[in-house]
Amino acid sequence: MKKLIDLISDEIRAAFGAAGYDTSYGQTAVSNRPDLCQFQCNGALAAAKAYKKAPIMIANDVLANIKNKEMFGMIEAVMPGFINIKVSEKYLNDYLVKMYEDERLGVPKADPPKKIVIDYGGPNVAKPLHVGHLRSAVIGESIKRILRFEGNDVVGDAHLGDWGLQIGLIITELKERKPDLPYFDEGFEGEYPDEAPFTMSELEDIYPAANGKSKEDEAFKEAARHATFELQNGRRGYRALWKHIMEVSVADLVKNYEKLNVSFDVWGKESDAQPYISDMVQGMKDGGFAHISDGALVVDVKEESDTKEMPPCMILKSDGATLYNTTDLATIVERVEKYNPDYFVYLADVRQSLYFEQVFRCARKTGLVKPDVKMTHLGFGTMNGKDGKAFKTRTGGVMRLEYLINDVTEEVKRKMSDRDMSEDEIEKIAAMVGLAAIKYGDLSNQPTKDYIFDIDRFTSFEGNTGPYILYTMVRIKSILARCSETDKNGTISDQYEIGAEEGELRLKASGFIDAVLLAGEDLAPNKLCQYIYELSNALNAFYHANHILTEENEKKKASWIALLILTLRILEKGIGLLGFEAPDRM
Ligand code: ARG
């Protein structure tokens, strides 16, 4: 279905045309004065200059040329030349009925669908997931779901960090702890054990220990660098260790992401791109794009219009070693070969924006992607504690994601402790509500901005929070549970007097398509959150203004219930796109 606002715009455009003005002036928007009207067109003001005519005269000409009068409940020209619009109850009703009848709630499918790769999550193996990875996973998952729901062909790729210094650090530390393992014996020619020589919790101890040492002990750091180099150059024992590290940590990552309701289609790794590097580098040299600067191989990516500093994109270090850039560029080559995407989306800390700008420019300039391929880095800000600094544990350490989820779930359980429910049930529901609190708390912010993780506020059942949205849905579910089947089989109707709160709910419900498309276009789940919040408010106001279950007018009651069902379906779809679910009670 077309967005309601587009249907209205089309009509106003046609009227501008019929009155002899350029149709482009008919662009109509949602009103910013909802007390006066629902939609408004300010095109007559802009047209006034071009046609040297008073705007109000133009607006009146347009009104005289409206063909589809049925569409409007009110349309008027007001000084100095605004066109204020309310859609008619009948038109809106028909629109809602169509949404109701459509499994997709009217959201059109992308035509043609785009092939999109979303690079998100970006965990590093052997390091526990910490809250810094939360945003990438939560925002990326939502964007993946939105773009996919729009009918695009989307691949969500975890892009594991598995090839950097952290592996060399672990190998070096492990060698100190268990020097007798066959992996360190260069003369060893037998089969390495199937079982990893460490557990996940050991691994989690090894990495920070090694990282700490490397900061104080230059020799240790050098050894780690060398181990990384040897790994990358195929040393057999190190490859075998790396495999073990991968198995152990990926299993743990999968488990953790599952708790977050995040799943990847592909568990791509930085190391997957390594085979593409040499041809890519050769191509950059042959094409005359790469040159040596201070010993390193670089590609200039500065453009004349740049106002900010734009350093060249480094491809190889002076010792020939590859970098984060090299891997990302080679991954582009790999993805073009595997998926040939129309659109690349990267989720990574906003502090990496210059980096991605360089990489994208380099990829375009050197022809790794075709000119019409879209590449976007969606940078996200930091999740801070109440003190405004990066979120930490009470003792000041890096907060592990698991613990954060537990803390939030406990808080929800505390809030629900007076419920008449079994412990099992509370446990289950608290997990759902807790996840909604965390995800909505994050997603409702503009991705690029930092935000304060406030457990009290995020878990509150009131205000702009995940639990409030769930609460609204549970409210609808509980009304529906008390309705007869006949009640539930009615349709949305306009054959009775529609009150203000109901009118507002109807109008909000009609905006779902717009909200989804906007969130997809702008990669902005926060816009979907805002919509869902407003719809929930409208629903609750409607609920408080009417006695739904005791309504005697059958037609009205059935229509109200259909409206509740529609709202619930929209909310269900909406939170599904955000990446969480609602319980039946809470
Ligand atoms: N592993 C990286 C980190 O922890 C994030 C990866 C983002 N994606 C990418 N293609 N560079 O910062």
Coordinates of C-alpha atoms and ligand atoms in Angstrom, one line a residue:
M1 CA 0.0 0.0 0.0
K2 CA 1.0 3.6 -0.5
K3 CA 1.7 5.7 2.5
L4 CA -1.4 7.7 3.5
I5 CA 0.7 10.9 3.3
D6 CA 1.7 10.0 -0.3
L7 CA -1.9 9.4 -1.4
I8 CA -2.8 12.8 0.0
S9 CA 0.3 14.5 -1.6
D10 CA -0.6 12.9 -4.9
E11 CA -4.0 14.5 -4.8
I12 CA -2.8 17.9 -3.8
R13 CA -0.1 17.7 -6.5
A14 CA -2.7 16.9 -9.1
A15 CA -4.7 19.9 -7.9
F16 CA -1.7 22.2 -8.2
G17 CA -1.2 20.9 -11.8
A18 CA -4.9 21.3 -12.7
A19 CA -4.8 24.9 -11.4
G20 CA -1.8 25.6 -13.7
Y21 CA 1.0 25.4 -11.2
D22 CA 3.9 23.0 -11.1
T23 CA 2.9 19.8 -9.4
S24 CA 6.0 19.7 -7.2
Y25 CA 4.5 22.5 -5.0
G26 CA 1.9 20.0 -3.8
Q27 CA 4.2 18.1 -1.5
T28 CA 2.3 17.6 1.7
A29 CA 3.5 16.8 5.2
V30 CA 2.2 15.6 8.5
S31 CA 1.1 18.8 10.3
N32 CA 3.2 20.2 13.0
R33 CA 0.1 21.8 14.4
P34 CA -2.0 18.7 15.2
D35 CA -4.5 21.0 17.0
L36 CA -5.4 22.6 13.7
C37 CA -5.1 19.8 11.1
Q38 CA -3.6 16.4 10.4
F39 CA -1.6 17.3 7.3
Q40 CA -0.5 20.5 5.7
C41 CA 0.8 21.8 2.4
N42 CA 2.9 24.9 2.3
G43 CA 3.5 24.8 -1.4
A44 CA 1.5 27.9 -2.2
L45 CA 3.9 30.0 -0.2
A46 CA 6.8 28.8 -2.3
A47 CA 4.9 29.0 -5.6
A48 CA 4.0 32.7 -4.8
K49 CA 7.5 33.8 -5.7
A50 CA 7.6 31.9 -9.0
Y51 CA 4.2 32.9 -10.1
K52 CA 4.2 36.4 -8.6
K53 CA 0.9 35.9 -7.1
A54 CA -0.4 36.1 -3.5
P55 CA 0.0 32.7 -1.8
I56 CA -3.6 32.7 -0.6
M57 CA -4.8 33.1 -4.2
I58 CA -2.8 30.1 -5.3
A59 CA -4.0 28.0 -2.3
N60 CA -7.6 28.9 -3.2
D61 CA -7.0 27.9 -6.9
V62 CA -5.7 24.6 -5.7
L63 CA -8.8 24.0 -3.5
A64 CA -11.0 24.7 -6.4
N65 CA -9.3 22.0 -8.4
I66 CA -9.5 19.1 -5.8
K67 CA -11.0 16.2 -7.6
N68 CA -11.3 13.5 -4.9
K69 CA -13.4 15.4 -2.5
E70 CA -14.2 12.2 -0.6
M71 CA -10.6 12.0 0.6
F72 CA -10.9 15.1 2.8
G73 CA -12.9 15.7 6.0
M74 CA -11.6 19.2 5.9
I75 CA -9.4 21.1 3.5
E76 CA -9.0 24.8 3.8
A77 CA -6.7 27.7 2.8
V78 CA -5.6 29.9 5.6
M79 CA -3.6 33.1 5.6
P80 CA -1.1 33.7 4.4
G81 CA -1.4 30.6 2.1
F82 CA -1.3 27.4 4.0
I83 CA -3.5 24.5 3.1
N84 CA -4.7 22.7 6.2
I85 CA -6.0 19.2 5.7
K86 CA -7.9 16.5 7.6
V87 CA -8.5 13.2 5.9
S88 CA -12.2 12.1 5.9
E89 CA -13.3 9.4 8.4
K90 CA -14.5 7.3 5.5
Y91 CA -11.2 7.5 3.6
L92 CA -9.2 6.8 6.7
N93 CA -11.5 3.9 7.6
D94 CA -11.1 2.3 4.2
Y95 CA -7.3 2.7 4.6
L96 CA -7.3 1.0 8.0
V97 CA -9.5 -1.8 6.7
K98 CA -7.0 -2.5 3.9
M99 CA -4.1 -2.5 6.4
Y100 CA -6.1 -4.9 8.6
E101 CA -6.7 -7.3 5.7
D102 CA -3.1 -7.3 4.7
E103 CA -0.7 -9.7 6.4
R104 CA 2.0 -7.1 5.9
L105 CA -0.1 -4.4 7.4
G106 CA 0.2 -2.5 4.2
V107 CA 4.0 -2.2 4.1
P108 CA 5.0 -2.5 0.4
K109 CA 7.8 -4.8 -0.7
A110 CA 10.9 -3.1 -2.1
D111 CA 10.7 -3.3 -5.9
P112 CA 13.2 -4.3 -7.0
P113 CA 14.6 -5.7 -3.8
K114 CA 18.1 -4.7 -3.0
K115 CA 20.9 -7.0 -2.1
I116 CA 22.2 -5.7 1.2
V117 CA 25.1 -6.8 3.4
I118 CA 25.0 -5.6 7.0
D119 CA 28.2 -5.9 8.9
Y120 CA 27.3 -5.8 12.6
G121 CA 28.2 -7.3 15.9
G122 CA 31.9 -7.2 15.2
P123 CA 32.9 -9.2 18.2
N124 CA 36.5 -10.1 18.7
V125 CA 37.2 -13.7 19.4
A126 CA 38.6 -14.7 22.8
K127 CA 37.5 -11.5 24.3
P128 CA 34.2 -11.7 26.2
L129 CA 31.3 -9.6 24.8
H130 CA 31.1 -6.4 26.7
V131 CA 28.6 -3.6 26.6
G132 CA 30.5 -1.9 23.9
H133 CA 29.4 -4.6 21.5
L134 CA 25.8 -4.3 22.7
R135 CA 25.0 -1.3 20.5
S136 CA 26.4 -2.8 17.3
A137 CA 24.4 -6.0 17.9
V138 CA 21.2 -4.4 18.9
I139 CA 21.0 -1.7 16.3
G140 CA 22.3 -3.9 13.5
E141 CA 19.8 -6.6 14.3
S142 CA 17.0 -4.2 14.1
I143 CA 18.2 -2.7 10.9
K144 CA 18.6 -6.1 9.4
R145 CA 15.0 -7.0 10.4
I146 CA 13.6 -3.8 9.0
L147 CA 15.3 -4.0 5.7
R148 CA 14.4 -7.6 5.3
F149 CA 10.8 -7.0 6.2
E150 CA 10.8 -4.4 3.4
G151 CA 11.5 -7.3 1.0
N152 CA 15.2 -6.8 0.5
D153 CA 17.6 -9.7 0.3
V154 CA 19.7 -9.1 3.4
V155 CA 22.8 -10.8 4.7
G156 CA 23.7 -10.1 8.3
D157 CA 27.4 -10.8 8.8
A158 CA 29.1 -10.9 12.3
H159 CA 32.5 -10.1 10.8
L160 CA 34.5 -11.7 13.7
G161 CA 37.7 -10.1 14.7
D162 CA 39.8 -13.2 14.6
W163 CA 43.1 -12.2 12.9
G164 CA 44.7 -9.5 14.9
L165 CA 47.2 -9.1 17.7
Q166 CA 44.7 -10.5 20.2
I167 CA 45.4 -14.0 18.9
G168 CA 49.1 -13.5 19.1
L169 CA 48.7 -12.3 22.7
I170 CA 46.8 -15.4 23.6
I171 CA 49.3 -17.7 22.0
T172 CA 52.2 -16.0 23.7
E173 CA 50.5 -16.1 27.1
L174 CA 49.4 -19.7 26.7
K175 CA 53.0 -20.6 25.8
E176 CA 54.2 -19.2 29.1
R177 CA 51.5 -21.1 31.0
K178 CA 51.7 -24.4 29.2
P179 CA 55.0 -24.5 27.3
D180 CA 54.8 -28.3 26.9
L181 CA 51.8 -28.3 24.6
P182 CA 52.6 -29.8 21.1
Y183 CA 51.5 -26.6 19.4
F184 CA 54.6 -24.8 20.5
D185 CA 57.0 -27.6 19.3
E186 CA 58.1 -26.6 15.9
G187 CA 59.3 -30.1 15.2
F188 CA 56.0 -31.7 16.0
E189 CA 54.5 -33.5 13.0
G190 CA 51.7 -35.5 14.5
E191 CA 48.0 -34.8 14.8
Y192 CA 47.1 -32.0 17.2
P193 CA 44.5 -32.9 19.8
D194 CA 40.8 -32.4 18.9
E195 CA 40.1 -30.9 22.3
A196 CA 41.1 -27.3 23.0
P197 CA 43.8 -26.9 25.6
F198 CA 41.6 -24.3 27.5
T199 CA 38.0 -23.6 28.4
M200 CA 36.2 -20.4 27.7
S201 CA 36.7 -19.2 31.2
E202 CA 40.4 -19.8 31.0
L203 CA 40.5 -18.0 27.7
E204 CA 38.8 -15.1 29.3
D205 CA 41.5 -15.0 31.9
I206 CA 44.3 -15.4 29.4
Y207 CA 43.4 -12.5 27.2
P208 CA 43.3 -9.7 29.8
A209 CA 46.4 -11.1 31.5
A210 CA 48.3 -11.0 28.2
N211 CA 46.9 -7.6 27.3
G212 CA 48.1 -6.3 30.6
K213 CA 51.6 -7.8 30.2
S214 CA 52.0 -6.4 26.7
K215 CA 51.5 -2.9 28.0
E216 CA 54.3 -3.2 30.5
D217 CA 56.6 -5.7 28.9
E218 CA 58.0 -4.7 25.6
A219 CA 59.6 -8.1 25.0
F220 CA 56.2 -9.8 25.6
K221 CA 54.5 -7.5 23.2
E222 CA 57.2 -8.2 20.5
A223 CA 56.7 -11.9 21.1
A224 CA 53.0 -11.5 20.6
R225 CA 53.5 -9.5 17.4
H226 CA 55.8 -12.2 16.1
A227 CA 53.3 -14.9 17.0
T228 CA 50.6 -13.0 15.1
F229 CA 52.9 -12.8 12.1
E230 CA 53.7 -16.5 12.3
L231 CA 50.0 -17.3 12.6
Q232 CA 49.2 -15.2 9.6
N233 CA 52.0 -16.9 7.6
G234 CA 50.7 -20.3 8.3
R235 CA 52.7 -21.7 11.2
R236 CA 51.0 -25.1 11.7
G237 CA 50.8 -25.2 15.5
Y238 CA 49.5 -21.7 15.7
R239 CA 46.8 -22.3 13.1
A240 CA 45.7 -25.3 15.2
L241 CA 45.5 -23.1 18.3
W242 CA 43.7 -20.4 16.5
K243 CA 41.1 -23.0 15.4
H244 CA 40.6 -24.0 19.0
I245 CA 40.3 -20.4 20.1
M246 CA 37.6 -20.0 17.4
E247 CA 35.6 -23.0 18.3
V248 CA 35.6 -22.2 22.0
S249 CA 34.8 -18.5 21.6
V250 CA 32.2 -18.8 18.8
A251 CA 30.2 -21.3 20.8
D252 CA 30.2 -18.8 23.6
L253 CA 29.4 -15.9 21.3
V254 CA 26.4 -17.7 19.8
K255 CA 25.0 -18.4 23.3
N256 CA 25.4 -14.7 24.3
Y257 CA 23.9 -13.3 21.1
E258 CA 21.0 -15.8 21.5
K259 CA 20.2 -14.2 24.9
L260 CA 20.0 -10.9 23.1
N261 CA 17.8 -12.3 20.4
V262 CA 20.4 -11.5 17.8
S263 CA 21.4 -14.0 15.1
F264 CA 23.7 -13.7 12.1
D265 CA 23.2 -15.3 8.7
V266 CA 26.9 -15.6 8.3
W267 CA 29.7 -15.7 10.8
G268 CA 32.3 -14.1 8.5
K269 CA 35.7 -13.5 9.9
E270 CA 38.5 -11.1 9.2
S271 CA 40.7 -14.1 8.3
D272 CA 38.3 -15.1 5.5
A273 CA 39.4 -12.0 3.6
Q274 CA 43.1 -12.9 3.7
P275 CA 43.2 -14.9 0.4
Y276 CA 41.9 -11.8 -1.4
I277 CA 44.6 -9.5 -0.3
S278 CA 47.4 -10.2 -2.7
D279 CA 45.4 -9.9 -5.9
M280 CA 43.7 -6.8 -4.5
V281 CA 47.0 -5.1 -3.7
Q282 CA 48.4 -6.0 -7.1
G283 CA 45.3 -4.5 -8.7
M284 CA 45.8 -1.3 -6.8
K285 CA 49.4 -1.1 -7.8
D286 CA 48.7 -2.0 -11.5
G287 CA 45.9 0.5 -11.7
G288 CA 48.3 3.2 -10.5
F289 CA 46.2 3.9 -7.4
A290 CA 48.7 2.8 -4.7
H291 CA 52.0 4.4 -4.1
I292 CA 54.7 4.2 -1.5
S293 CA 54.7 6.9 1.1
D294 CA 57.2 6.7 4.0
G295 CA 57.8 3.1 3.1
A296 CA 54.1 2.2 3.4
L297 CA 51.8 1.4 0.5
V298 CA 48.9 3.9 0.4
V299 CA 46.0 5.1 -1.7
D300 CA 45.2 8.8 -1.7
V301 CA 41.6 9.5 -1.0
K302 CA 41.6 13.2 -0.6
E303 CA 39.1 15.1 -2.7
E304 CA 39.2 18.7 -3.7
S305 CA 36.0 19.6 -1.9
D306 CA 37.3 18.2 1.4
T307 CA 37.2 20.7 4.2
K308 CA 38.5 18.3 6.8
E309 CA 41.7 16.4 7.0
M310 CA 41.7 13.3 4.9
P311 CA 44.8 11.2 5.3
P312 CA 45.6 8.5 2.7
C313 CA 44.2 5.0 3.1
M314 CA 47.1 2.8 4.2
I315 CA 47.1 -0.6 2.5
L316 CA 50.3 -2.2 3.7
K317 CA 52.7 -1.1 6.5
S318 CA 56.4 -0.6 5.6
D319 CA 57.2 -4.1 6.8
G320 CA 54.5 -5.5 4.4
A321 CA 52.1 -6.3 7.3
T322 CA 48.4 -5.9 6.6
L323 CA 46.1 -3.7 8.7
Y324 CA 42.5 -3.3 9.7
N325 CA 42.0 -1.3 6.5
T326 CA 43.5 -4.1 4.4
T327 CA 41.2 -6.6 5.8
D328 CA 38.1 -4.4 5.4
L329 CA 39.0 -3.7 1.8
A330 CA 39.6 -7.3 1.0
T331 CA 36.4 -8.2 2.7
I332 CA 34.7 -5.9 0.3
V333 CA 36.2 -7.9 -2.6
E334 CA 35.1 -11.1 -0.9
R335 CA 31.5 -9.8 -0.4
V336 CA 31.3 -8.5 -4.0
E337 CA 32.3 -11.9 -5.2
K338 CA 29.9 -13.8 -2.9
Y339 CA 26.9 -11.5 -2.8
N340 CA 27.4 -8.6 -5.2
P341 CA 25.6 -6.2 -2.9
D342 CA 23.8 -3.0 -3.9
Y343 CA 24.3 -1.7 -0.5
F344 CA 26.9 -2.2 2.3
V345 CA 25.9 -1.1 5.8
Y346 CA 28.5 -1.1 8.6
L347 CA 27.8 -0.8 12.3
A348 CA 30.8 0.4 14.2
D349 CA 31.7 2.9 16.8
V350 CA 31.2 6.5 15.6
R351 CA 34.8 7.1 16.3
Q352 CA 35.6 5.0 13.3
S353 CA 33.8 7.3 10.9
L354 CA 36.9 8.8 9.3
Y355 CA 38.3 5.3 9.0
F356 CA 35.3 4.1 7.1
E357 CA 35.2 7.2 4.9
Q358 CA 38.8 6.4 3.8
V359 CA 37.9 2.8 3.2
F360 CA 34.8 3.6 1.2
R361 CA 36.6 6.2 -0.9
C362 CA 39.5 3.8 -1.5
A363 CA 37.1 1.0 -2.5
R364 CA 35.4 3.3 -5.0
K365 CA 38.5 4.8 -6.4
T366 CA 40.2 1.5 -6.9
G367 CA 37.1 0.0 -8.5
L368 CA 36.4 -2.6 -5.8
V369 CA 32.8 -1.6 -6.0
K370 CA 30.8 -0.2 -8.9
P371 CA 30.0 3.5 -8.7
D372 CA 26.3 3.0 -7.9
V373 CA 26.9 0.8 -4.9
K374 CA 25.9 2.5 -1.7
M375 CA 28.2 2.2 1.3
T376 CA 27.2 3.5 4.7
H377 CA 28.8 3.5 8.1
L378 CA 26.3 3.8 10.8
G379 CA 28.4 5.0 13.7
F380 CA 27.0 4.6 17.2
G381 CA 27.9 6.5 20.3
T382 CA 28.9 5.2 23.7
M383 CA 26.7 3.7 26.3
N384 CA 27.4 5.6 29.4
G385 CA 26.7 5.1 33.1
K386 CA 24.8 7.6 35.2
D387 CA 28.1 9.5 35.8
G388 CA 28.3 10.2 32.1
K389 CA 31.3 8.0 31.6
A390 CA 31.5 4.7 29.7
F391 CA 29.4 2.2 31.5
K392 CA 31.3 0.1 34.0
T393 CA 30.7 -2.4 36.7
R394 CA 30.3 -1.3 40.3
T395 CA 34.0 -2.0 40.8
G396 CA 35.0 0.0 37.8
G397 CA 35.7 -2.9 35.4
V398 CA 34.4 -3.5 31.9
M399 CA 30.8 -4.7 32.2
R400 CA 30.2 -8.1 30.6
L401 CA 27.1 -8.2 28.5
E402 CA 25.8 -11.3 30.4
Y403 CA 26.0 -9.5 33.7
L404 CA 24.3 -6.5 32.4
I405 CA 21.4 -8.7 31.1
N406 CA 21.2 -10.4 34.5
D407 CA 21.2 -7.1 36.5
V408 CA 18.3 -5.8 34.3
T409 CA 16.3 -9.0 34.6
E410 CA 16.8 -9.0 38.4
E411 CA 15.5 -5.4 38.5
V412 CA 12.4 -6.4 36.5
K413 CA 11.8 -9.4 38.8
R414 CA 11.9 -7.1 41.8
K415 CA 9.3 -4.8 40.2
M416 CA 7.1 -7.8 39.5
S417 CA 7.5 -9.5 42.9
D418 CA 3.9 -8.7 44.0
R419 CA 2.5 -10.6 41.0
D420 CA 0.4 -13.7 41.5
M421 CA 2.5 -15.9 39.3
S422 CA 4.7 -18.9 39.7
E423 CA 8.5 -18.3 40.1
D424 CA 9.0 -19.9 36.7
E425 CA 6.6 -17.7 35.0
I426 CA 8.1 -14.5 36.6
E427 CA 11.5 -15.7 35.5
K428 CA 10.4 -16.2 31.9
I429 CA 8.5 -12.9 31.7
A430 CA 11.2 -10.9 33.5
A431 CA 13.7 -12.2 30.8
M432 CA 11.4 -10.9 28.1
V433 CA 10.7 -7.6 29.8
G434 CA 14.4 -7.1 30.6
L435 CA 15.4 -7.6 27.1
A436 CA 12.8 -5.1 25.9
A437 CA 14.2 -2.7 28.5
I438 CA 17.7 -3.0 27.3
K439 CA 17.0 -3.0 23.6
Y440 CA 14.4 -0.3 23.6
G441 CA 16.5 1.8 25.9
D442 CA 19.2 1.7 23.3
L443 CA 17.2 1.8 20.1
S444 CA 15.0 4.7 21.2
N445 CA 18.1 7.0 21.0
Q446 CA 19.6 8.3 17.8
P447 CA 22.3 5.8 17.1
T448 CA 25.1 8.3 16.7
K449 CA 24.5 9.9 20.1
D450 CA 25.9 8.6 23.4
Y451 CA 23.2 7.7 25.9
I452 CA 23.0 7.0 29.6
F453 CA 22.1 3.5 30.6
D454 CA 19.7 4.0 33.5
I455 CA 18.4 0.7 34.8
D456 CA 15.6 2.4 36.9
R457 CA 14.3 4.4 34.0
F458 CA 14.7 1.6 31.3
T459 CA 12.8 -0.9 33.4
S460 CA 10.0 1.5 34.4
F461 CA 6.6 0.4 33.2
E462 CA 5.7 4.0 32.5
G463 CA 7.2 6.6 30.1
N464 CA 9.1 6.0 26.9
T465 CA 10.4 2.6 27.7
G466 CA 10.3 -1.0 26.4
P467 CA 8.3 -2.3 29.4
Y468 CA 5.7 0.4 28.8
I469 CA 5.2 -0.7 25.2
L470 CA 4.9 -4.3 26.4
Y471 CA 2.5 -3.3 29.1
T472 CA 0.3 -1.7 26.4
M473 CA 0.3 -4.8 24.4
V474 CA -0.5 -7.0 27.4
R475 CA -3.4 -4.6 28.1
I476 CA -4.8 -5.3 24.6
K477 CA -4.2 -9.0 24.9
S478 CA -6.1 -9.1 28.2
I479 CA -9.1 -7.3 26.7
L480 CA -9.1 -9.6 23.7
A481 CA -9.0 -12.6 26.1
R482 CA -12.3 -11.4 27.5
C483 CA -14.0 -11.0 24.1
S484 CA -16.2 -13.5 22.3
E485 CA -15.2 -14.8 18.9
T486 CA -18.0 -12.8 17.3
D487 CA -16.6 -9.7 18.9
K488 CA -13.3 -10.4 17.4
N489 CA -14.6 -11.1 13.9
G490 CA -15.9 -7.6 13.3
T491 CA -14.4 -5.0 11.1
I492 CA -13.2 -1.4 11.6
S493 CA -16.2 0.8 10.8
D494 CA -17.0 4.5 10.7
Q495 CA -20.7 4.1 11.1
Y496 CA -20.9 5.7 14.5
E497 CA -19.6 8.9 16.1
I498 CA -15.9 8.6 16.4
G499 CA -14.5 10.3 19.5
A500 CA -11.3 12.4 19.7
E501 CA -9.2 9.7 21.3
E502 CA -10.3 7.1 18.8
G503 CA -9.7 9.5 15.9
E504 CA -6.2 10.0 17.1
L505 CA -5.6 6.2 17.4
R506 CA -6.9 5.7 13.9
L507 CA -4.6 8.3 12.5
K508 CA -1.6 7.0 14.4
A509 CA -2.3 3.4 13.2
S510 CA -2.4 4.6 9.6
G511 CA 1.2 5.9 10.0
F512 CA 2.8 2.5 10.4
I513 CA 3.9 2.1 6.8
D514 CA 5.5 5.6 6.9
A515 CA 7.4 4.7 10.2
V516 CA 8.8 1.5 8.8
L517 CA 9.9 3.0 5.5
L518 CA 11.5 6.0 7.2
A519 CA 13.4 3.8 9.7
G520 CA 14.7 1.7 6.9
E521 CA 15.6 4.6 4.6
D522 CA 17.4 6.5 7.4
L523 CA 18.8 3.4 9.2
A524 CA 17.1 4.8 12.2
P525 CA 15.2 2.3 14.5
N526 CA 14.7 5.3 16.8
K527 CA 12.1 6.6 14.4
L528 CA 10.2 3.3 14.6
C529 CA 10.5 3.5 18.5
Q530 CA 9.1 7.0 18.4
Y531 CA 6.2 5.8 16.3
I532 CA 5.5 2.8 18.5
Y533 CA 5.6 5.0 21.6
E534 CA 3.1 7.4 20.1
L535 CA 0.8 4.6 19.0
S536 CA 0.9 3.1 22.5
N537 CA 0.0 6.5 24.0
A538 CA -2.9 6.8 21.6
L539 CA -4.0 3.3 22.5
N540 CA -3.9 4.0 26.2
A541 CA -5.8 7.3 25.8
F542 CA -8.4 5.5 23.8
Y543 CA -8.6 2.8 26.4
H544 CA -9.1 5.2 29.2
A545 CA -11.8 7.2 27.3
N546 CA -14.0 4.3 26.5
H547 CA -15.6 1.3 28.1
I548 CA -14.8 -1.2 25.4
L549 CA -16.1 -4.5 26.9
T550 CA -19.3 -3.1 28.1
E551 CA -20.2 -1.1 25.0
E552 CA -23.8 -1.9 23.9
N553 CA -23.7 -0.8 20.3
E554 CA -22.6 -4.1 18.7
K555 CA -21.2 -2.5 15.6
K556 CA -19.1 0.0 17.6
K557 CA -17.8 -2.6 20.0
A558 CA -16.8 -4.9 17.1
S559 CA -15.1 -2.0 15.4
W560 CA -13.2 -1.0 18.6
I561 CA -12.0 -4.5 19.0
A562 CA -10.9 -4.7 15.4
L563 CA -9.0 -1.5 16.0
L564 CA -7.4 -3.1 19.1
I565 CA -6.4 -6.1 17.1
L566 CA -4.9 -3.9 14.4
T567 CA -3.0 -1.9 17.0
L568 CA -1.7 -5.1 18.6
R569 CA -0.6 -6.5 15.3
I570 CA 1.2 -3.2 14.5
L571 CA 2.9 -3.2 17.9
E572 CA 3.8 -6.9 17.5
K573 CA 5.4 -6.3 14.1
G574 CA 7.0 -3.1 15.4
I575 CA 8.8 -4.6 18.3
G576 CA 9.6 -7.7 16.2
L577 CA 11.5 -5.3 13.9
L578 CA 13.2 -3.9 17.0
G579 CA 14.2 -7.4 18.0
F580 CA 12.1 -8.3 21.1
E581 CA 8.7 -9.8 22.0
A582 CA 5.9 -9.3 24.3
P583 CA 4.6 -11.8 27.0
D584 CA 0.9 -12.5 27.4
R585 CA 0.9 -11.0 30.8
M586 CA 3.2 -9.2 33.0
Ligands
ARG1 N1 35.9 -5.9 15.6 C1 35.8 -4.4 15.5 C2 35.8 -3.8 16.9 O1 35.6 -4.5 17.9 C3 34.5 -4.0 14.8 C4 34.4 -4.4 13.4 C5 33.5 -3.5 12.6 N2 33.3 -4.0 11.2 C6 34.3 -3.8 10.3 N3 34.0 -4.3 9.1 N4 35.3 -3.1 10.5 O2 35.9 -2.6 17.0

